[in-house]
Coordinates of C-alpha atoms in Angstrom, one line a residue:
Chain T
M1 CA 4.0 5.0 33.4
K2 CA 1.8 3.0 30.8
I3 CA 0.4 5.2 28.2
I4 CA -1.9 2.2 26.9
K5 CA -3.3 -0.6 29.0
A6 CA -5.7 -3.2 27.5
E7 CA -7.2 -5.8 29.6
E8 CA -8.8 -8.7 28.3
V9 CA -10.2 -6.7 25.2
T10 CA -12.8 -8.4 23.4
F11 CA -14.7 -6.8 20.4
E12 CA -17.7 -8.5 18.4
Y13 CA -19.0 -6.9 15.5
I14 CA -23.1 -8.0 15.6
R15 CA -24.4 -8.5 12.4
R16 CA -28.4 -8.1 12.2
D17 CA -31.2 -9.0 9.7
E18 CA -34.0 -6.5 8.8
D19 CA -35.7 -7.0 11.7
G20 CA -32.8 -6.6 14.3
N21 CA -32.5 -10.2 15.0
V22 CA -28.8 -11.3 15.5
E23 CA -27.4 -12.9 12.2
G24 CA -24.0 -13.6 13.1
I25 CA -21.3 -12.4 15.3
N26 CA -17.7 -11.7 14.5
R27 CA -15.2 -11.6 17.2
A28 CA -12.8 -9.3 15.7
V29 CA -10.4 -8.9 19.0
D30 CA -10.2 -11.8 21.1
K31 CA -9.2 -11.1 24.9
V32 CA -6.1 -8.7 24.0
S33 CA -4.1 -7.8 26.9
L34 CA -1.0 -5.4 26.7
D35 CA 0.5 -2.4 27.8
V36 CA 2.8 0.3 26.1
K37 CA 5.4 2.3 28.0
E38 CA 5.4 6.1 27.3
G39 CA 7.8 7.1 24.6
D40 CA 8.0 3.6 22.8
F41 CA 7.9 3.0 18.9
I42 CA 5.2 0.4 18.7
C43 CA 4.6 -1.5 15.4
V44 CA 1.4 -4.0 14.8
L45 CA 1.4 -6.4 12.2
G46 CA -0.9 -8.9 10.9
S47 CA -2.7 -10.1 8.1
N48 CA -5.9 -8.4 6.6
G49 CA -8.6 -9.2 8.9
S50 CA -6.6 -10.0 11.9
G51 CA -8.2 -7.5 14.1
K52 CA -5.4 -4.8 13.9
S53 CA -7.7 -1.7 12.9
T54 CA -10.2 -3.0 15.0
F55 CA -8.1 -2.9 18.1
A56 CA -6.4 0.4 17.2
K57 CA -10.0 2.0 17.1
H58 CA -10.0 1.1 20.7
L59 CA -7.1 3.1 21.8
N60 CA -9.2 6.7 21.2
S61 CA -12.5 5.4 22.1
I62 CA -14.0 5.2 18.4
L63 CA -14.9 1.9 19.4
L64 CA -15.5 0.5 22.7
P65 CA -14.8 -2.9 24.0
T66 CA -17.5 -5.5 24.2
E67 CA -15.7 -7.0 27.4
G68 CA -12.7 -5.9 28.7
T69 CA -11.3 -2.7 29.7
V70 CA -8.8 0.0 27.8
W71 CA -6.9 2.8 29.8
I72 CA -5.3 5.6 28.0
D73 CA -3.2 7.3 30.1
G74 CA -4.8 6.1 33.1
M75 CA -8.4 6.9 31.9
D76 CA -11.0 4.1 31.1
S77 CA -12.2 4.6 27.4
K78 CA -15.5 4.0 28.3
D79 CA -15.6 6.9 30.7
E80 CA -17.6 9.6 28.2
D81 CA -16.8 12.3 30.8
K82 CA -13.1 12.0 29.6
L83 CA -14.0 11.6 25.8
L84 CA -12.2 15.0 24.7
Q85 CA -9.2 14.1 26.9
I86 CA -8.7 10.7 25.4
R87 CA -9.0 11.9 22.0
Q88 CA -6.4 14.8 22.9
T89 CA -4.1 12.1 24.5
A90 CA -4.3 9.5 21.5
G91 CA -4.5 11.0 18.1
M92 CA -5.2 8.8 15.3
V93 CA -4.2 8.9 11.5
F94 CA -5.8 7.0 8.8
Q95 CA -4.9 5.5 5.3
N96 CA -6.1 7.5 2.9
P97 CA -4.9 11.3 3.3
D98 CA -7.7 12.7 1.3
N99 CA -10.6 11.1 3.6
Q100 CA -9.0 13.3 6.6
I101 CA -8.1 16.6 5.2
I102 CA -11.0 19.4 5.2
G103 CA -9.2 22.8 5.1
Q104 CA -8.7 24.8 2.1
V105 CA -5.6 25.7 3.3
V106 CA -2.7 23.6 4.9
D107 CA -2.6 25.8 8.0
E108 CA -6.3 26.0 8.3
D109 CA -6.6 22.2 8.2
V110 CA -4.0 21.8 11.0
A111 CA -5.6 24.4 13.0
F112 CA -9.0 22.3 13.0
G113 CA -8.3 20.3 16.0
P114 CA -7.0 22.9 18.6
E115 CA -10.0 25.3 17.3
N116 CA -12.4 22.2 18.2
M117 CA -10.4 22.1 21.5
G118 CA -11.2 25.8 22.5
V119 CA -7.7 26.5 22.3
P120 CA -7.0 30.4 22.4
T121 CA -6.5 31.8 19.2
E122 CA -2.9 33.2 19.6
Q123 CA -1.8 29.5 20.9
I124 CA -3.4 27.9 18.0
K125 CA -1.3 30.0 15.6
E126 CA 1.7 28.8 17.5
R127 CA 0.7 25.0 17.7
V128 CA 0.2 25.2 13.9
E129 CA 3.5 26.6 13.2
E130 CA 5.4 24.3 15.6
S131 CA 3.5 21.1 14.4
L132 CA 4.1 21.9 10.6
K133 CA 7.7 22.8 11.1
T134 CA 8.0 19.2 13.2
V135 CA 6.9 17.4 10.2
G136 CA 8.8 19.7 7.7
M137 CA 5.8 21.1 6.0
Y138 CA 6.2 24.8 7.0
D139 CA 6.5 25.8 3.5
F140 CA 3.6 24.6 2.3
R141 CA 1.4 26.2 5.1
K142 CA -0.4 28.9 2.7
K143 CA -0.7 26.1 -0.2
S144 CA -4.0 24.1 -1.1
P145 CA -4.0 20.5 0.2
N146 CA -5.0 19.5 -3.2
H147 CA -1.9 20.5 -4.6
L148 CA 0.4 18.4 -2.4
S149 CA 1.7 14.8 -2.9
G150 CA 0.4 11.9 -1.0
G151 CA 3.2 11.8 1.4
Q152 CA 3.0 15.4 2.2
K153 CA -1.0 15.2 2.4
Q154 CA -0.3 12.4 5.1
R155 CA 2.2 14.8 6.8
V156 CA -0.1 17.5 6.9
S157 CA -2.6 15.0 8.9
I158 CA 0.1 14.2 11.1
A159 CA 0.8 17.9 11.9
G160 CA -3.2 18.3 12.3
V161 CA -2.8 15.7 15.4
L162 CA 0.3 17.0 16.5
A163 CA -1.1 20.4 17.0
M164 CA -3.4 18.9 19.8
H165 CA -0.4 17.9 21.7
P166 CA -1.0 14.3 22.1
K167 CA 1.0 12.0 24.2
C168 CA 0.4 8.9 21.7
I169 CA -0.1 8.9 18.0
V170 CA -1.7 5.9 16.3
L171 CA -1.4 5.5 12.5
D172 CA -3.4 2.8 10.5
E173 CA -1.5 2.2 7.5
P174 CA -0.4 5.5 6.8
T175 CA 1.9 4.7 3.6
A176 CA -0.3 2.2 2.2
M177 CA -1.3 4.5 -0.8
L178 CA 2.1 6.4 -1.2
D179 CA 5.0 6.4 -3.3
P180 CA 8.4 5.4 -2.0
L181 CA 9.5 9.0 -1.5
G182 CA 6.1 9.6 0.3
R183 CA 6.8 6.5 2.5
K184 CA 10.2 7.7 3.5
E185 CA 9.0 11.0 4.4
V186 CA 6.2 9.7 6.6
I187 CA 8.5 7.3 8.6
R188 CA 11.3 9.9 8.8
A189 CA 8.9 12.3 10.3
L190 CA 7.4 9.7 12.7
R191 CA 11.3 8.5 14.1
A192 CA 11.7 12.0 14.6
L193 CA 8.6 12.8 16.6
N194 CA 9.2 9.6 18.4
E195 CA 13.0 10.5 19.3
V196 CA 13.2 14.1 19.6
E197 CA 9.7 14.8 21.2
G198 CA 9.3 11.6 22.8
I199 CA 5.8 10.8 21.5
T200 CA 4.6 7.3 21.7
I201 CA 4.0 6.2 18.1
I202 CA 1.8 2.9 17.4
L203 CA 2.2 2.3 13.8
I204 CA 0.1 -0.4 11.9
T205 CA 1.8 -1.6 8.6
H206 CA 2.0 -4.4 5.9
Y207 CA 5.3 -3.3 4.9
M208 CA 7.9 -5.1 7.4
E209 CA 11.1 -3.0 6.7
E210 CA 9.2 -0.1 8.1
T211 CA 9.2 -1.7 11.7
V212 CA 13.0 -2.4 11.9
Y213 CA 13.4 0.4 14.1
A214 CA 10.4 -0.3 16.3
D215 CA 11.3 -0.7 19.9
R216 CA 8.7 -3.5 20.1
I217 CA 6.4 -5.4 17.7
F218 CA 2.9 -6.9 18.0
V219 CA 1.7 -9.6 15.7
M220 CA -1.9 -10.4 15.6
N221 CA -3.8 -13.2 14.3
K222 CA -7.5 -13.7 14.3
G223 CA -8.2 -11.2 16.9
K224 CA -5.6 -12.4 19.4
I225 CA -1.7 -11.2 20.0
V226 CA 0.1 -14.0 18.9
M227 CA 3.9 -12.6 18.9
D228 CA 5.4 -9.8 20.9
G229 CA 9.0 -8.7 20.9
S230 CA 11.6 -6.8 19.6
P231 CA 12.1 -6.6 16.1
R232 CA 15.3 -8.8 16.3
E233 CA 13.2 -11.4 18.3
I234 CA 10.1 -11.3 15.9
F235 CA 11.9 -11.4 12.6
K236 CA 14.0 -14.7 13.8
R237 CA 10.9 -16.7 13.5
V238 CA 10.5 -16.6 9.7
E239 CA 8.1 -19.9 9.7
E240 CA 5.8 -18.5 12.4
L241 CA 5.5 -15.4 10.3
E242 CA 4.8 -17.1 7.2
E243 CA 1.7 -19.0 9.0
Y244 CA 0.4 -15.5 10.0
K245 CA 0.6 -14.6 6.3
L246 CA 3.4 -12.4 7.1
E247 CA 7.2 -12.0 5.9
V248 CA 10.5 -11.0 7.0
P249 CA 12.1 -7.8 5.6
K250 CA 14.2 -8.5 2.1
I251 CA 17.3 -7.6 4.0
T252 CA 17.0 -10.2 6.9
L253 CA 15.7 -12.8 4.2
L254 CA 18.9 -12.2 2.3
A255 CA 21.1 -12.4 5.2
H256 CA 19.2 -15.6 6.3
E257 CA 19.8 -17.2 3.0
L258 CA 23.5 -16.4 3.0
R259 CA 23.8 -17.7 6.8
K260 CA 22.2 -21.0 5.5
R261 CA 24.8 -21.0 2.7
G262 CA 27.6 -21.1 5.2
L263 CA 28.6 -17.5 5.6
R264 CA 29.4 -16.2 9.1
I265 CA 26.6 -13.9 9.5
P266 CA 24.8 -13.1 13.0
D267 CA 21.1 -14.5 13.3
C268 CA 18.5 -12.0 12.3
V269 CA 20.3 -9.0 10.5
L270 CA 17.6 -6.1 10.2
T271 CA 19.1 -3.3 8.1
V272 CA 21.7 -2.9 5.3
K273 CA 24.2 -1.5 7.7
E274 CA 24.4 -4.7 9.9
L275 CA 24.4 -6.7 6.7
T276 CA 27.7 -4.7 5.2
D277 CA 29.3 -5.0 8.5
A278 CA 28.7 -8.5 8.7
L279 CA 29.9 -9.3 5.4
K280 CA 33.0 -7.0 5.8
K281 CA 34.0 -9.8 8.6
C282 CA 33.8 -12.7 6.4
Chain Z
M1 CA -3.4 -7.1 -30.0
P2 CA -0.2 -4.5 -29.8
I3 CA -0.9 -1.2 -28.5
I4 CA 0.9 1.7 -29.8
A5 CA 0.8 5.2 -28.1
D6 CA 1.8 7.9 -30.7
H7 CA 3.0 11.1 -29.6
L8 CA 0.3 11.0 -26.8
T9 CA -0.4 14.1 -24.9
F10 CA -3.1 15.3 -22.7
V11 CA -3.4 18.5 -21.0
Y12 CA -5.8 19.4 -18.1
G13 CA -7.5 22.6 -18.1
A14 CA -6.4 24.1 -21.2
K15 CA -6.5 27.6 -21.9
T16 CA -6.8 28.4 -17.9
P17 CA -4.5 29.8 -15.4
L18 CA -4.5 25.8 -14.1
Q19 CA -3.3 24.3 -17.6
T20 CA -1.1 21.1 -16.7
T21 CA 0.1 18.9 -19.0
A22 CA -0.3 15.7 -17.5
V23 CA 1.0 13.4 -20.4
D24 CA 3.8 15.1 -22.4
D25 CA 4.3 13.3 -25.8
I26 CA 4.8 9.5 -25.0
S27 CA 5.4 7.3 -27.9
V28 CA 5.6 3.5 -26.9
K29 CA 4.9 0.4 -28.3
I30 CA 3.6 -2.8 -26.2
E31 CA 4.2 -5.9 -27.7
D32 CA 1.5 -9.0 -27.1
G33 CA 2.0 -11.0 -23.9
Q34 CA 4.7 -8.6 -22.4
F35 CA 4.5 -7.9 -18.6
I36 CA 4.8 -4.1 -18.2
G37 CA 5.6 -2.4 -14.8
L38 CA 4.5 1.3 -14.9
I39 CA 6.3 3.1 -12.2
G40 CA 6.4 7.1 -11.3
H41 CA 5.7 9.3 -8.3
T42 CA 2.1 10.3 -7.2
G43 CA 1.0 12.8 -9.8
S44 CA 3.6 11.7 -12.5
G45 CA 0.8 10.9 -15.0
K46 CA 0.7 7.3 -15.0
T47 CA -3.4 7.3 -14.3
T48 CA -4.0 10.0 -17.0
F49 CA -1.6 7.7 -19.3
L50 CA -3.8 4.4 -18.4
Q51 CA -6.8 6.3 -19.0
L52 CA -5.6 7.6 -22.7
L53 CA -4.3 3.9 -23.4
S54 CA -7.5 2.4 -22.6
G55 CA -9.7 4.8 -24.5
L56 CA -11.3 6.5 -21.3
I57 CA -10.3 10.2 -22.1
K58 CA -9.7 11.6 -25.5
P59 CA -6.0 12.9 -26.0
S60 CA -5.2 16.7 -26.3
S61 CA -2.9 15.4 -29.4
G62 CA -1.6 12.3 -30.4
T63 CA -3.3 8.8 -30.6
V64 CA -3.3 5.1 -29.7
Y65 CA -3.5 2.2 -31.9
I66 CA -4.9 -1.0 -30.7
N67 CA -4.3 -3.8 -33.0
G68 CA -3.3 -1.4 -35.8
E69 CA -6.8 0.8 -35.4
D70 CA -6.7 4.4 -34.2
I71 CA -9.0 4.3 -31.5
Y72 CA -9.7 8.0 -31.3
A73 CA -10.6 8.1 -34.9
K74 CA -14.0 9.4 -35.8
D75 CA -15.3 6.3 -37.0
F76 CA -14.1 4.1 -34.5
D77 CA -16.1 2.1 -32.0
L78 CA -14.8 2.9 -28.7
H79 CA -17.4 0.1 -27.2
S80 CA -15.6 -2.5 -29.2
I81 CA -12.5 -2.3 -27.3
R82 CA -14.1 -2.2 -23.8
G83 CA -14.4 -5.9 -23.6
K84 CA -10.4 -6.2 -25.0
V85 CA -8.8 -3.8 -22.6
G86 CA -9.5 -4.4 -19.1
I87 CA -9.0 -2.0 -16.2
V88 CA -8.6 -3.0 -12.5
F89 CA -8.8 0.3 -10.5
Q90 CA -7.0 1.0 -7.2
Y91 CA -9.2 -0.6 -4.3
P92 CA -11.4 -2.2 -6.8
E93 CA -13.2 -4.0 -4.1
H94 CA -14.9 -0.9 -3.7
Q95 CA -16.8 -1.1 -6.7
L96 CA -18.4 -4.6 -5.8
F97 CA -21.8 -4.4 -5.3
E98 CA -23.9 -7.4 -5.8
E99 CA -25.4 -10.0 -3.3
T100 CA -23.4 -12.6 -4.3
V101 CA -19.9 -13.0 -5.9
F102 CA -21.1 -15.1 -8.8
K103 CA -23.7 -12.3 -9.6
D104 CA -21.3 -9.4 -9.2
V105 CA -18.6 -11.1 -11.8
C106 CA -21.9 -11.6 -14.0
F107 CA -22.4 -8.0 -14.3
G108 CA -19.4 -7.4 -17.0
P109 CA -20.6 -10.0 -19.6
K110 CA -24.3 -9.2 -19.0
N111 CA -23.7 -5.5 -20.1
M112 CA -21.9 -6.6 -23.0
G113 CA -25.3 -8.2 -24.2
L114 CA -24.2 -11.9 -24.0
D115 CA -27.1 -14.4 -23.1
Q116 CA -27.7 -15.5 -19.4
K117 CA -25.9 -19.1 -20.4
E118 CA -22.9 -17.3 -21.8
T119 CA -22.7 -14.8 -19.0
E120 CA -22.7 -17.4 -16.4
L121 CA -20.3 -19.6 -18.2
K122 CA -17.6 -16.7 -18.7
A123 CA -18.2 -15.6 -14.9
Y124 CA -17.5 -19.3 -14.0
E125 CA -14.4 -19.3 -15.9
A126 CA -13.0 -15.9 -14.4
L127 CA -13.6 -17.1 -10.7
K128 CA -12.1 -20.4 -11.6
L129 CA -9.0 -18.2 -13.1
V130 CA -8.5 -16.2 -10.1
G131 CA -8.3 -19.4 -8.0
L132 CA -11.8 -18.8 -5.8
E133 CA -13.3 -22.2 -4.5
D134 CA -17.2 -22.8 -5.6
E135 CA -18.1 -22.6 -1.9
V136 CA -17.3 -18.5 -2.1
F137 CA -19.6 -18.3 -5.2
Y138 CA -22.9 -17.6 -3.4
Q139 CA -21.4 -15.9 -0.6
S140 CA -21.9 -12.3 -0.1
P141 CA -18.6 -10.5 -1.6
F142 CA -18.7 -8.2 1.5
D143 CA -17.9 -11.2 3.9
L144 CA -14.7 -12.0 2.2
S145 CA -11.2 -11.2 3.3
G146 CA -9.2 -8.2 1.5
G147 CA -7.4 -10.5 -0.9
Q148 CA -10.4 -12.5 -1.7
K149 CA -12.5 -9.4 -2.7
R150 CA -9.7 -8.3 -4.7
R151 CA -9.6 -11.5 -6.7
V152 CA -13.4 -11.2 -7.4
A153 CA -13.1 -7.7 -8.6
I154 CA -10.4 -8.9 -10.8
A155 CA -12.8 -11.9 -12.0
G156 CA -15.5 -9.2 -12.7
V157 CA -12.9 -7.8 -15.3
L158 CA -11.5 -10.9 -16.5
S159 CA -15.3 -12.4 -17.3
M160 CA -15.3 -9.9 -20.3
K161 CA -12.1 -11.9 -21.8
P162 CA -9.8 -8.9 -22.2
Q163 CA -6.4 -9.4 -24.0
V164 CA -5.0 -6.9 -22.1
L165 CA -5.2 -6.1 -18.3
I166 CA -4.1 -3.0 -16.7
L167 CA -3.9 -2.9 -13.1
D168 CA -3.6 0.3 -10.8
E169 CA -1.7 -0.5 -7.7
P170 CA -3.4 -3.9 -7.3
T171 CA -1.8 -4.9 -4.1
A172 CA -2.2 -1.5 -2.1
G173 CA -3.3 -2.2 1.3
L174 CA -2.9 -6.0 1.3
D175 CA -0.8 -8.1 3.7
P176 CA 2.5 -9.8 2.4
A177 CA 0.6 -13.1 1.5
G178 CA -2.2 -11.4 0.0
R179 CA 0.4 -9.5 -2.0
K180 CA 2.3 -12.2 -3.4
E181 CA -1.1 -14.0 -4.1
I182 CA -2.3 -11.4 -6.2
L183 CA 1.3 -10.9 -8.1
G184 CA 1.1 -14.6 -8.5
L185 CA -2.0 -14.5 -10.1
I186 CA -1.0 -11.5 -12.7
E187 CA 2.2 -13.5 -13.3
K188 CA -0.1 -16.6 -14.3
L189 CA -2.4 -14.6 -16.4
C190 CA 0.5 -13.6 -18.6
R191 CA 2.6 -16.4 -18.5
E192 CA 0.1 -19.0 -19.3
N193 CA -2.8 -17.2 -20.5
K194 CA -0.6 -15.0 -22.7
M195 CA -2.4 -12.0 -21.7
T196 CA -0.6 -8.4 -21.9
I197 CA -0.4 -6.8 -18.4
I198 CA 0.4 -3.3 -17.3
L199 CA 0.9 -3.2 -13.6
V200 CA 1.3 0.1 -12.1
S201 CA 3.2 -0.2 -8.9
H202 CA 4.9 1.8 -5.9
S203 CA 6.8 -1.2 -4.9
M204 CA 10.2 -1.4 -6.5
D205 CA 10.9 -4.8 -4.8
D206 CA 7.5 -6.3 -6.7
V207 CA 8.2 -4.9 -10.1
A208 CA 12.1 -5.9 -10.0
E209 CA 10.9 -9.5 -9.4
Y210 CA 8.0 -9.9 -11.8
V211 CA 7.9 -7.5 -14.5
D212 CA 9.9 -7.9 -18.2
R213 CA 10.2 -4.1 -18.9
I214 CA 9.6 -0.9 -16.9
L215 CA 8.0 2.5 -17.9
V216 CA 9.2 5.0 -15.8
I217 CA 7.1 8.2 -16.0
N218 CA 8.1 11.5 -14.8
N219 CA 6.4 14.8 -15.1
G220 CA 3.9 13.2 -18.0
K221 CA 7.2 12.3 -20.0
L222 CA 8.4 8.6 -20.6
A223 CA 11.7 9.0 -18.7
I224 CA 13.1 5.5 -19.0
D225 CA 12.1 2.5 -20.9
A226 CA 13.8 -0.7 -20.4
T227 CA 14.4 -3.9 -18.5
P228 CA 14.3 -4.2 -14.7
K229 CA 17.9 -4.6 -14.5
E230 CA 18.5 -1.8 -16.7
V231 CA 16.3 0.7 -15.2
F232 CA 17.5 0.0 -11.5
K233 CA 21.4 1.2 -12.8
H234 CA 19.7 4.6 -13.1
R235 CA 19.8 5.7 -9.0
E236 CA 20.4 9.3 -8.9
E237 CA 17.7 9.7 -11.7
L238 CA 15.4 7.4 -9.8
E239 CA 15.7 9.2 -6.7
E240 CA 15.3 12.8 -8.6
F241 CA 12.0 11.4 -9.8
G242 CA 10.9 10.3 -6.1
L243 CA 11.5 6.6 -6.8
S244 CA 13.8 4.2 -5.3
L245 CA 15.8 1.1 -6.0
P246 CA 14.8 -2.3 -4.8
Q247 CA 16.0 -3.0 -1.1
V248 CA 18.7 -5.9 -2.3
T249 CA 20.3 -3.3 -5.0
K250 CA 20.4 -0.9 -2.2
A251 CA 22.1 -3.5 0.1
M252 CA 24.8 -4.3 -2.7
I253 CA 25.6 -0.7 -3.5
S254 CA 26.3 -0.4 0.5
I255 CA 28.4 -3.8 0.5
K256 CA 30.2 -2.6 -2.4
E257 CA 31.3 0.9 -1.0
S258 CA 32.3 -0.9 2.1
G259 CA 35.2 -2.5 -0.1
I260 CA 33.8 -5.9 -1.0
P261 CA 33.9 -6.1 -5.1
V262 CA 30.5 -7.3 -5.7
K263 CA 28.5 -6.3 -9.1
T264 CA 25.6 -3.9 -8.0
D265 CA 23.2 -5.1 -10.3
A266 CA 21.1 -7.6 -8.7
I267 CA 17.7 -6.6 -8.0
T268 CA 16.4 -9.8 -6.6
V269 CA 17.3 -11.7 -3.3
D270 CA 18.2 -14.7 -5.3
E271 CA 20.5 -12.7 -7.7
A272 CA 22.0 -10.9 -4.6
I273 CA 22.7 -14.2 -3.0
E274 CA 24.4 -15.6 -6.1
E275 CA 26.6 -12.6 -6.5
I276 CA 27.5 -12.4 -2.6
M277 CA 28.3 -16.3 -2.7
R278 CA 30.7 -15.6 -6.0
V279 CA 32.6 -13.0 -4.3
L280 CA 32.8 -14.3 -0.7
Y281 CA 32.7 -18.1 -0.5

């Protein structure tokens, strides 16, 4: 079963002058076709302005394609009758945690989603507790979100999405504003959601090292998907990535350089452990 | 124009139940032309410290000397340091507002009371300094890419000709090429234009690669003040502070633990290559 399927999706931002005449058209997403298997951990890479965020907003009908179609768990994103169901299936988390937390107390904030869906009260309580436990924020349930760190706030945002029992979570640079510990906490929470709960994760990021555990990486450039493969396949193509204003993880770069200098290290090492194991055999 | 923080302390909500000491008795001297990295977890007091250094908020106790003058003394004209200490806030592109790039960069010098000719000259110099081409000068700043917008915002501060430039996470949200672009620019401002730089960053890899000296802030206190190489030897302490090590340093530690006798003080890829080759080749 494909949880997400996009067929020839194009999206154009149209700029108009004061009289409403078209001034310019900016094609942010250009004929993107892809599908995502349920339960996969997907990363989307691409430079600023490559169309990642615009595309991500198609995955729960925040934006509708100018041309082409997006199916979310078999539902057409343009189908207005299914809008609520689509938003429940694919939840979204944005970059700045301060813009998406509204409750005065952590558990109230997490309850906002299921409350709006009309979930019965006793079930809401259950869902909130369960979601907060999953992201490791249960002990903070009675705290004010103002007193949390960035990583903690971002995990509360994720819990808020989780409480709606989504099949898929789309995250648009959730770690860009976080300190090292906060980033680690968020990535750990996402990996657990994916591995334990089987939730499909679609993570947009500029940090290459966050992508090494992904099942599949898409690279976008100028609105198009230009690379598609496992981290090992993607990070082998060092020069091509640079052309798209990206880079390989530091560890991969180190291994690559050592290999060039004659050490017998396999092609495309991704983690510290792989590098250590390879060096032991040298 | 050295900056000295002398027992600098700042308390939020003094004499209320929410009283918090955000900056706690920090004393430090920053010499001319140094490239300083300021690290600490969210809420450690970095931003408050920067605001104190640049004369934006008054300390609860202690003071700051810029060029030997106490900037919080009663008769000191704070306005006189605005042009000397420039601050680039987080996501500075949110502060762009004019119709064209050039007009936006003119805003600072114009406010300083310079005449039109001088204002435009300063704006032009600043835009050249950040490496923007003439053809973007008359575009709307909102039509530029993320990295370019950020350059315009930095040019807006540079047009006032500061001697000290403080940047609060200038690379957040940029792609790898954009990050390199901005960090390269900051390095140039320090090395070639001899500006003093204070860079706040959450990326250990970036501070390891670029700065001369790191100040680690934790719970409002100056916890460590040393060169990057020294600072990243404090592994346990940094983890306790919610920070971490550069990725290559982590790799070196793991390699050593596996029984290969490498030194673990490498903080950049080049240093790591050299050390591994020394031992294994």
